[in-house]
CSV table of C-alpha atoms and ligand atoms in Angstrom, one decimal:
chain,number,residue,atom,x,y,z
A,1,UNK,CA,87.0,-178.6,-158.7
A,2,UNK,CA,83.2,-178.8,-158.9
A,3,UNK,CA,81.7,-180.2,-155.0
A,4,UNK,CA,80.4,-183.4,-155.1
A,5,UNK,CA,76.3,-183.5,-155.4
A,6,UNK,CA,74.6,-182.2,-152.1
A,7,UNK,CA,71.0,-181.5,-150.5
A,8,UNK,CA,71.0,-177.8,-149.8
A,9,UNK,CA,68.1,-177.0,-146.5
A,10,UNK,CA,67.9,-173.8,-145.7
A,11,UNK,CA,66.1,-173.7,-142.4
A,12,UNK,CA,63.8,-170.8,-140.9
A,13,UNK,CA,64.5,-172.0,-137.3
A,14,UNK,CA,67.1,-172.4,-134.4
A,15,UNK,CA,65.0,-175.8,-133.8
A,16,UNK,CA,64.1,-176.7,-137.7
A,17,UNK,CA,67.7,-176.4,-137.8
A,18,UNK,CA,68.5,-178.7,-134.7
A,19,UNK,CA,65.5,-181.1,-136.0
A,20,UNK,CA,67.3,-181.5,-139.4
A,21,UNK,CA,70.7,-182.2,-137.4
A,22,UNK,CA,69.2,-184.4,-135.3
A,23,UNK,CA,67.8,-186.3,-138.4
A,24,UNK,CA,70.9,-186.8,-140.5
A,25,UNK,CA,73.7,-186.8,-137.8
A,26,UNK,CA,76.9,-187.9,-139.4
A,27,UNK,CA,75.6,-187.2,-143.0
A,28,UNK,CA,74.9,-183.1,-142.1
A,29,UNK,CA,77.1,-180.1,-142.6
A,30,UNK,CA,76.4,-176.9,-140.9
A,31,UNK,CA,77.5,-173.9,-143.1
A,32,UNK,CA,77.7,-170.4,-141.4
A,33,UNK,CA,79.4,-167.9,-143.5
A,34,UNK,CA,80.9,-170.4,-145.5
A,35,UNK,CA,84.4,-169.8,-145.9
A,36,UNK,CA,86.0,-172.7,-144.1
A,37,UNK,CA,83.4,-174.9,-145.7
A,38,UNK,CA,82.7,-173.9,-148.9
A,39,UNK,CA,86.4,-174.6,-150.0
A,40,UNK,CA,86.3,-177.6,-148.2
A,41,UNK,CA,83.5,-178.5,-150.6
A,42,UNK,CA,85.0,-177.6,-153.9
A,43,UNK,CA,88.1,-179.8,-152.7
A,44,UNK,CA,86.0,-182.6,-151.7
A,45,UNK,CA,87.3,-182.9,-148.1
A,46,UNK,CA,84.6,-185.6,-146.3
A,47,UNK,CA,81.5,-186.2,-147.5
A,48,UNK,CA,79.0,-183.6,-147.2
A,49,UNK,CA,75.8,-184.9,-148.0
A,50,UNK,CA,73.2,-183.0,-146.3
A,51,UNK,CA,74.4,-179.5,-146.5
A,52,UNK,CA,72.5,-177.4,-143.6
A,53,UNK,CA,72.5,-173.6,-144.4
A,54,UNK,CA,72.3,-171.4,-140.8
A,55,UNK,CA,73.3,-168.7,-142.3
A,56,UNK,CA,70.1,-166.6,-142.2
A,57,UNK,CA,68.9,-167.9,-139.0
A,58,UNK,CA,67.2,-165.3,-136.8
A,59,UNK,CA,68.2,-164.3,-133.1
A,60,UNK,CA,72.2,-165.3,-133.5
A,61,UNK,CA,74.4,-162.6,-134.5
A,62,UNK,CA,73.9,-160.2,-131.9
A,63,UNK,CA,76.7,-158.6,-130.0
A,64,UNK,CA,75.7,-156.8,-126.8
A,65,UNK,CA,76.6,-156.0,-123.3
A,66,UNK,CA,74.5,-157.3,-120.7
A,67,UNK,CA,75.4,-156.7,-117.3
A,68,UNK,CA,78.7,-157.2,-117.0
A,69,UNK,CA,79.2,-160.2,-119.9
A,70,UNK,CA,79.5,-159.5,-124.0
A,71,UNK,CA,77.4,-161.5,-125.8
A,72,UNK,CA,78.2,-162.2,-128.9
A,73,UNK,CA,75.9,-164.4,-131.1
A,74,UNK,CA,77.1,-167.1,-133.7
A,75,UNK,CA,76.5,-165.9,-136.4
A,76,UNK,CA,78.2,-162.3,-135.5
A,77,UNK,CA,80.6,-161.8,-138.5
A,78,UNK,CA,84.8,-161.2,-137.8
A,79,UNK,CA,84.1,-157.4,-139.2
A,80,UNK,CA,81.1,-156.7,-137.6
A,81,UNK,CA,83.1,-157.8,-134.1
A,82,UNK,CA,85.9,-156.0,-135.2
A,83,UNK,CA,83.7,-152.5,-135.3
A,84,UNK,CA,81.6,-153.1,-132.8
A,85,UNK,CA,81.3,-150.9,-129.7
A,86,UNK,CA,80.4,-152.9,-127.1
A,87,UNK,CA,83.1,-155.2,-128.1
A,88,UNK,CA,86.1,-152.2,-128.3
A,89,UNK,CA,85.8,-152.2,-124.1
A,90,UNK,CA,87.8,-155.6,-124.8
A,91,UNK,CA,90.9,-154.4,-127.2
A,92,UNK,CA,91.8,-157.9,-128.1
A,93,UNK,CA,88.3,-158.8,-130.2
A,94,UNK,CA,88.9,-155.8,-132.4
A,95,UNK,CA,93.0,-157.1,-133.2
A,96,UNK,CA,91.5,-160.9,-133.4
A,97,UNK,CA,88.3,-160.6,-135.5
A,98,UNK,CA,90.0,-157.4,-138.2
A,99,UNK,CA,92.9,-159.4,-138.5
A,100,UNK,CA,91.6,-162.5,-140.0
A,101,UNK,CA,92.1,-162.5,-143.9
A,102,UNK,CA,90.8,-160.2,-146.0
A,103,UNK,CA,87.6,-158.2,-145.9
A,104,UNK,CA,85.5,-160.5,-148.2
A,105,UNK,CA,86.4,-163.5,-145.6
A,106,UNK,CA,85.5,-160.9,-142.3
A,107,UNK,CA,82.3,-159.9,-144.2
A,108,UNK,CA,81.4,-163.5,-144.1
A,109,UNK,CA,82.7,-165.5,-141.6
A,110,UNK,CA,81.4,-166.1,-138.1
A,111,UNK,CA,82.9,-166.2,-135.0
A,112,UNK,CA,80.5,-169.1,-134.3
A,113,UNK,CA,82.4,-170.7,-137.5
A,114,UNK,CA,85.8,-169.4,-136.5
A,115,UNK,CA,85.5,-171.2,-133.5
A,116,UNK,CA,84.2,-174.7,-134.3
A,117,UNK,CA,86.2,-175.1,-137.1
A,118,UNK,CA,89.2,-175.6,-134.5
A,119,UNK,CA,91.9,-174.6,-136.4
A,120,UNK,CA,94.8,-175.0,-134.4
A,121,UNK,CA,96.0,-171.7,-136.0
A,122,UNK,CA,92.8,-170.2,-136.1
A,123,UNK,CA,92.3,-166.5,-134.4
A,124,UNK,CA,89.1,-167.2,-133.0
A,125,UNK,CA,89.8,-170.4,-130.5
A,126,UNK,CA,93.8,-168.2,-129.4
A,127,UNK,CA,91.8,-164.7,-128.5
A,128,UNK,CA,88.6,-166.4,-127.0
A,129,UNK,CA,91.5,-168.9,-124.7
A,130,UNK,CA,92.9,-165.8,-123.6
A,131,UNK,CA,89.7,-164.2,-122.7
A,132,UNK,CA,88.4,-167.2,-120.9
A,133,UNK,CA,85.3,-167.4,-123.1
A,134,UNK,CA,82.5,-169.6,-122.5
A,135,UNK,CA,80.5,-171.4,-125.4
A,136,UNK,CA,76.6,-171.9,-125.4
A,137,UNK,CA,75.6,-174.9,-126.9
A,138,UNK,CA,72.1,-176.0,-127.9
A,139,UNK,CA,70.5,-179.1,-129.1
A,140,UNK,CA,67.7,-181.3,-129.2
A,141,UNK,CA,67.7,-181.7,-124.9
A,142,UNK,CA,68.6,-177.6,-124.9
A,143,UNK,CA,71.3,-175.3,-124.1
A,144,UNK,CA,74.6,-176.3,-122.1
A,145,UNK,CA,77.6,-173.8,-121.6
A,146,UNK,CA,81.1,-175.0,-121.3
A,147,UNK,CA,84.3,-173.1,-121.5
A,148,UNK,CA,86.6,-172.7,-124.3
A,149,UNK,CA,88.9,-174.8,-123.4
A,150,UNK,CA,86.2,-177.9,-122.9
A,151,UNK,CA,85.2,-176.7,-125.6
A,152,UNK,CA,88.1,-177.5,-128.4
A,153,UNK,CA,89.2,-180.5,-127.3
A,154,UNK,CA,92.1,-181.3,-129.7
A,155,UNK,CA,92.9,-180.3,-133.5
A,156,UNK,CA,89.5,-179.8,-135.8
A,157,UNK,CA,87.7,-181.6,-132.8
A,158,UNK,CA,85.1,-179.6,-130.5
A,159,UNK,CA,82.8,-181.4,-127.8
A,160,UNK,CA,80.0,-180.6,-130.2
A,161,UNK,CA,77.3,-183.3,-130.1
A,162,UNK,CA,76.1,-184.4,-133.9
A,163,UNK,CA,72.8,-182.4,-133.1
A,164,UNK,CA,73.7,-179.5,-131.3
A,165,UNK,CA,75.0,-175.6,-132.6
A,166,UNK,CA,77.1,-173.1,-130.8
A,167,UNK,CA,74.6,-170.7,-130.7
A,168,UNK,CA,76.7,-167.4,-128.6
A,169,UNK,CA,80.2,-166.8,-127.1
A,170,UNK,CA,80.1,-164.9,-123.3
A,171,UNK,CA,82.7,-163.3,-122.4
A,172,UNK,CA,83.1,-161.7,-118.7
A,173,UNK,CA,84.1,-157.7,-119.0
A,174,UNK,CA,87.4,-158.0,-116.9
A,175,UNK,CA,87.4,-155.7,-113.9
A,176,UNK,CA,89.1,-152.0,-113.7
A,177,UNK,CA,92.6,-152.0,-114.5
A,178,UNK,CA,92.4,-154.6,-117.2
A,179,UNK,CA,93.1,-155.0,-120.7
A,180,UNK,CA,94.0,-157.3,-123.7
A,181,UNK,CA,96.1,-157.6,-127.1
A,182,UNK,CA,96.4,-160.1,-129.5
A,183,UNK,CA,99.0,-160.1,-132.1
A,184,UNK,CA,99.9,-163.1,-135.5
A,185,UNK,CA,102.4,-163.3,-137.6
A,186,UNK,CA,101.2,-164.1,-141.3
A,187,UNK,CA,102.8,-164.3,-144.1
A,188,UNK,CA,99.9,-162.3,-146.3
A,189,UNK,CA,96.5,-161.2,-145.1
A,190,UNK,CA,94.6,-164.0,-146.4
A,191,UNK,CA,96.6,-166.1,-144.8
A,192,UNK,CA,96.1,-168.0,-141.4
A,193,UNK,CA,98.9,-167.3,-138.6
A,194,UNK,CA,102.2,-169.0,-138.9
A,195,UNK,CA,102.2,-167.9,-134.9
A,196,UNK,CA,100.1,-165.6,-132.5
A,197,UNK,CA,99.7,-164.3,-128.8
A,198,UNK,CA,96.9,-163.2,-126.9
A,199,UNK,CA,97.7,-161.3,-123.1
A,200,UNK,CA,95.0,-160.3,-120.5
A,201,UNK,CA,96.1,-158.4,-118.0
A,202,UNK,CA,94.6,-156.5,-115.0
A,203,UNK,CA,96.8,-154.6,-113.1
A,204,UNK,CA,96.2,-152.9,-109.4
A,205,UNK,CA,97.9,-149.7,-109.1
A,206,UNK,CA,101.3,-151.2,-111.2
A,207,UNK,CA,100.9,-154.8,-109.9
A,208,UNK,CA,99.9,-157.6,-111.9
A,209,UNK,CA,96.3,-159.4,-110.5
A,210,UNK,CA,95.6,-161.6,-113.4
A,211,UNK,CA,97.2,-162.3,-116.5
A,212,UNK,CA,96.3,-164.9,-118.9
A,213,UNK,CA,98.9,-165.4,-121.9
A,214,UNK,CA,98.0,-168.0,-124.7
A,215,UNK,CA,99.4,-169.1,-127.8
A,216,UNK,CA,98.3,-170.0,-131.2
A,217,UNK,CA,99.4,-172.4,-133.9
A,218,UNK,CA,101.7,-173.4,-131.5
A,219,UNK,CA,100.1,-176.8,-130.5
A,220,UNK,CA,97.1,-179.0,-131.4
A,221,UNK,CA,95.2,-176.1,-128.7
A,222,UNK,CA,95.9,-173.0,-127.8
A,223,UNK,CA,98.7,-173.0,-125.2
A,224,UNK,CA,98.5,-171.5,-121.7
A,225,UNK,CA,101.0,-172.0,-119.2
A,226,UNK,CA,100.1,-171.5,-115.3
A,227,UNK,CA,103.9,-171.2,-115.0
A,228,UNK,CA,104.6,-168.5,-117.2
A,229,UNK,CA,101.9,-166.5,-115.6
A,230,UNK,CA,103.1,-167.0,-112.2
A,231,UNK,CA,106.5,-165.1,-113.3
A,232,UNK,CA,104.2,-162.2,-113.9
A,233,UNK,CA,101.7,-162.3,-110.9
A,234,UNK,CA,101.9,-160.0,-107.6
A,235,UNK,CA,105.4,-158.0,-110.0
A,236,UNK,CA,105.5,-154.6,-111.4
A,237,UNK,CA,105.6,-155.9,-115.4
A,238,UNK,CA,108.7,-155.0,-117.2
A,239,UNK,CA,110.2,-155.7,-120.7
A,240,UNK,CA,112.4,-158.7,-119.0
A,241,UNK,CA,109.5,-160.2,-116.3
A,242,UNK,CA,107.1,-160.6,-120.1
A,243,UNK,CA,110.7,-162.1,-121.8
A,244,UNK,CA,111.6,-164.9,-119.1
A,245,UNK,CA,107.1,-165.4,-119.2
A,246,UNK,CA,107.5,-165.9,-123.1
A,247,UNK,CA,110.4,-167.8,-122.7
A,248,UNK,CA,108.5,-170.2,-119.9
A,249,UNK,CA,105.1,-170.4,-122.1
A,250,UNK,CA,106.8,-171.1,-125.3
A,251,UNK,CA,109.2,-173.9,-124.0
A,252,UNK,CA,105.3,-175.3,-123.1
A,253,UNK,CA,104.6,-175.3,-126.8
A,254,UNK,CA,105.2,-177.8,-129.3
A,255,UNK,CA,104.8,-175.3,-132.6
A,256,UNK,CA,104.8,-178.4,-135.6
A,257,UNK,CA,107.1,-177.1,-138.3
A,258,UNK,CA,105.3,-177.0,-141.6
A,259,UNK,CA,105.7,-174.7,-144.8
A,260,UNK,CA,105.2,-171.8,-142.6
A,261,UNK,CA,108.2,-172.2,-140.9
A,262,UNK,CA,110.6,-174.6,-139.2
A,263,UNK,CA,109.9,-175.3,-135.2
A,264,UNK,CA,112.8,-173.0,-134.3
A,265,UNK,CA,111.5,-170.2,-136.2
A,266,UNK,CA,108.0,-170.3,-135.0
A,267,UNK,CA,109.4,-170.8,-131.5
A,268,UNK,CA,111.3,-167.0,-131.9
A,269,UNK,CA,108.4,-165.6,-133.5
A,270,UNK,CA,105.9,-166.9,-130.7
A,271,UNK,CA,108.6,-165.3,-128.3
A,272,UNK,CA,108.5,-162.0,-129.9
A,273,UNK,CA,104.6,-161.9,-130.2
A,274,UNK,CA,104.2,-162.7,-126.4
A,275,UNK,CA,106.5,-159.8,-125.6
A,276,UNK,CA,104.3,-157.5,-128.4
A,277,UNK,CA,101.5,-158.5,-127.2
A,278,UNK,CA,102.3,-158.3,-123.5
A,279,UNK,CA,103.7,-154.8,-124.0
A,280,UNK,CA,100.6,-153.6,-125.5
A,281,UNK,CA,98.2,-154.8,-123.0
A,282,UNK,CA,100.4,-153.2,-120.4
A,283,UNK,CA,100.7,-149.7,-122.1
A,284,UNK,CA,96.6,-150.2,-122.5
A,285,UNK,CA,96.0,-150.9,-118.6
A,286,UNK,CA,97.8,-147.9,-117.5
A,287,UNK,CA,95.8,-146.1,-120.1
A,288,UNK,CA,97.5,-145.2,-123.0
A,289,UNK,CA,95.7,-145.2,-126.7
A,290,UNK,CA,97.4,-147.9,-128.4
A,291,UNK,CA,96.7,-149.2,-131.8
A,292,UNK,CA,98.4,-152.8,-132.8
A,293,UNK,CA,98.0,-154.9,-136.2
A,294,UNK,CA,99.3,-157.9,-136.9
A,295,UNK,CA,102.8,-158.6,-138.1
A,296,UNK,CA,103.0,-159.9,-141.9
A,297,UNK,CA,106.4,-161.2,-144.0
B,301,FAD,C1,91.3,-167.0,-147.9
B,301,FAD,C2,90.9,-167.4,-146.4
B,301,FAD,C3,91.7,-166.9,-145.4
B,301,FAD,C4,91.4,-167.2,-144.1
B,301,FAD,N1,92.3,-166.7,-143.1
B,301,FAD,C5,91.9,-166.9,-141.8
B,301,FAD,C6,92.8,-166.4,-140.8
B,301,FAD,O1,93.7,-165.7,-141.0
B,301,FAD,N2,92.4,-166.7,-139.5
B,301,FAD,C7,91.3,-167.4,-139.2
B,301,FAD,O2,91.0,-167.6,-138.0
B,301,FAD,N3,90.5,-167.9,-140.2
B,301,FAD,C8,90.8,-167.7,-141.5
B,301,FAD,N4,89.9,-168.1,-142.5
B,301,FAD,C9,88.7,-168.9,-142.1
B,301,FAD,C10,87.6,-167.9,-141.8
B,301,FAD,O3,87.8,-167.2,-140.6
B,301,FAD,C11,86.2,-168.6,-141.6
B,301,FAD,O4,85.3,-167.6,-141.6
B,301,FAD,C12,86.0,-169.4,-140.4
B,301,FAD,O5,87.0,-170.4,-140.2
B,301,FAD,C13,84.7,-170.2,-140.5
B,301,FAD,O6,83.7,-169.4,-140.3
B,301,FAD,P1,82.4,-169.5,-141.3
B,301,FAD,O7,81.3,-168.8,-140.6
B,301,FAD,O8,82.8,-169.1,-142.6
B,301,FAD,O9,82.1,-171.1,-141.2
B,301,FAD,P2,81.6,-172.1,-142.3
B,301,FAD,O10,82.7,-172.2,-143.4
B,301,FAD,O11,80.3,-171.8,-142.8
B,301,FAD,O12,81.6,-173.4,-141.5
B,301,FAD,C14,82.7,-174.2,-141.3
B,301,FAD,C15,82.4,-175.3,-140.3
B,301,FAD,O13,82.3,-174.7,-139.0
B,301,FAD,C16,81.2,-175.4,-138.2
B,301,FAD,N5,80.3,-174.4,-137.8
B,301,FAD,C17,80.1,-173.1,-138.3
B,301,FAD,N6,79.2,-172.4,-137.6
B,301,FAD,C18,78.8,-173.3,-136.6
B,301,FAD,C19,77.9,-173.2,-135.5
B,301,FAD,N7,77.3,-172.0,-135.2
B,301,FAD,N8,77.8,-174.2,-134.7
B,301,FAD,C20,78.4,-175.4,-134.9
B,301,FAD,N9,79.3,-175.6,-135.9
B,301,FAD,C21,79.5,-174.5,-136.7
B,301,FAD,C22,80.6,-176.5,-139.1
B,301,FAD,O14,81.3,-177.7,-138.9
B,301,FAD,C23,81.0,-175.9,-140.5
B,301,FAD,O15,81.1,-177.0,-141.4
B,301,FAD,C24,90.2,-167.9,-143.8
B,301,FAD,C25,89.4,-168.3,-144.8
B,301,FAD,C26,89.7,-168.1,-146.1
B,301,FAD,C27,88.8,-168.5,-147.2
């Protein structure tokens, strides 16, 4: 289908682009790399009148290390993460942002896009839960930063006022002794997760310090679950301590069963991918060269 008839503005700006939000409000639609929104358009999902393209702004898709936080810009494309150097010192970014679809979709979308779409099986809003991200916002009154988990606040909703853009993700380098994995199950590469599992760990010597474990498609959210992670916390991590956490984290979820796959199914699959994913950020910490993918049907 053809989109319905729209106003294209293309502006040179962060603030021409804020100004024009700030004009139309509900009428506006931001589009980034497109590829959430531009098959939105040819379906005619909601009404996109005034169609604002970011795509070129300057300034917002940097990704570099300063200090001891990642910053990644908006407009940073999924492949350009993926490859990145200063982003490989977190594992997980590199699994998240080169496993979603297919090279034409990572050479185009954002992580800014990835992110505010909401998906509840989207990559983005799982690996950046597990990493604790935090989200800069900016608008007409300026920038704010909230967390990610303020930041998606239920299924396709963010906190997002009409005027304001996520302009760059943050993202605190975990100490020595850390590492990360993320791992989906899809049924084809251009295909979004029927399930997936991010871990964090840091370990000291062979005990666990921190761990953050959290789910995707699982929920409305990503899921985390402090009780899961205390199973894990002040142990040496084992094959059956990361079982009995999946098993804690997933009876937190409430995966919807759908054409991808009936509850119970997704609820094994999310088991297995905690365990994966669990085993992999452990083998990392203690400094093994791992490589992971994703899992596809
Ligand atoms: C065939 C196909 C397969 C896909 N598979 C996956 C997958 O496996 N996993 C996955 O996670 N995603 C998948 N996607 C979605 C893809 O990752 C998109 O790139 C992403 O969802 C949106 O990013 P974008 O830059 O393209 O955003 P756009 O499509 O340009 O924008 C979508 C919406 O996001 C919001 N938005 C975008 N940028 C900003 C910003 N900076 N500030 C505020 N709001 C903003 C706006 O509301 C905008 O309308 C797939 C897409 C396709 C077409």
């Amino acid at each position: 289908m053809y989109p319905a008839p729209f106003n294209y503005h293309r502006p040179e700006s962060l603030q021409a682009a804020i100004g024009l939000l700030s004009r139309f409000g509900d009428d506006a639609s931001i589009m980034a790399g497109g590829q959430s929104l531009i098959p939105m358009l040819k379906m005619r999902v909601g009404d996109m009148a005034e169609l604002i393209d970011i795509s070129h702004l300057p300034g917002l898709d940097h990704i570099e290390l300063r200090g001891d936080t990642l910053h990644i810009g908006a407009l940073a494309t999924h492949a350009r993460i993926a490859a990145n150097e200063a982003a490989s010192r977190i594992p997980l970014l590199r699994e998240c942002g080169g496993g979603i679809a297919d090279r034409q979709v990572r050479n185009m979308g954002t992580i800014g896009g990835g992110v505010s779409v909401a998906d509840p099986s989207g990559d983005w809003p799982t690996g950046l839960r597990t990493l604790d991200a935090r989200l800069v916002l900016t608008g007409s009154k300026g920038a704010r930063t909230v967390s990610i988990s303020d930041f998606i606040l239920d299924s396709y909703t963010t906190c997002l006022n009409e005027d304001e853009l996520l302009t760059e993700v943050q993202i605190a380098l975990p100490p020595e002794g850390s590492s990360s994995a993320y791992v989906a199950f899809k049924r084809a590469a251009p295909a979004y997760p029927t399930a997936s599992a991010g871990v964090q760990l840091t370990l000291d010597g062979n005990i666990c310090t921190a761990v953050r474990i959290a789910l995707g498609a699982a929920a409305p959210v990503a899921v985390v679950s402090a009780e899961a992670e205390e199973l894990l916390l002040g142990k040496e991590i084992n094959r059956e301590l990361l079982e009995s956490a999946a098993e804690t984290i997933v009876a937190a979820s409430e995966p919807p069963p759908d054409a991808r796959g009936s509850e119970a199914f997704k609820r094994a699959m999310l088991r297995k991918l905690v365990v994966e994913a669990g085993e992999r950020a452990l083998a990392r910490c203690r400094g093994e060269e791992v490589s992971g993918g994703h899992r596809y049907a």
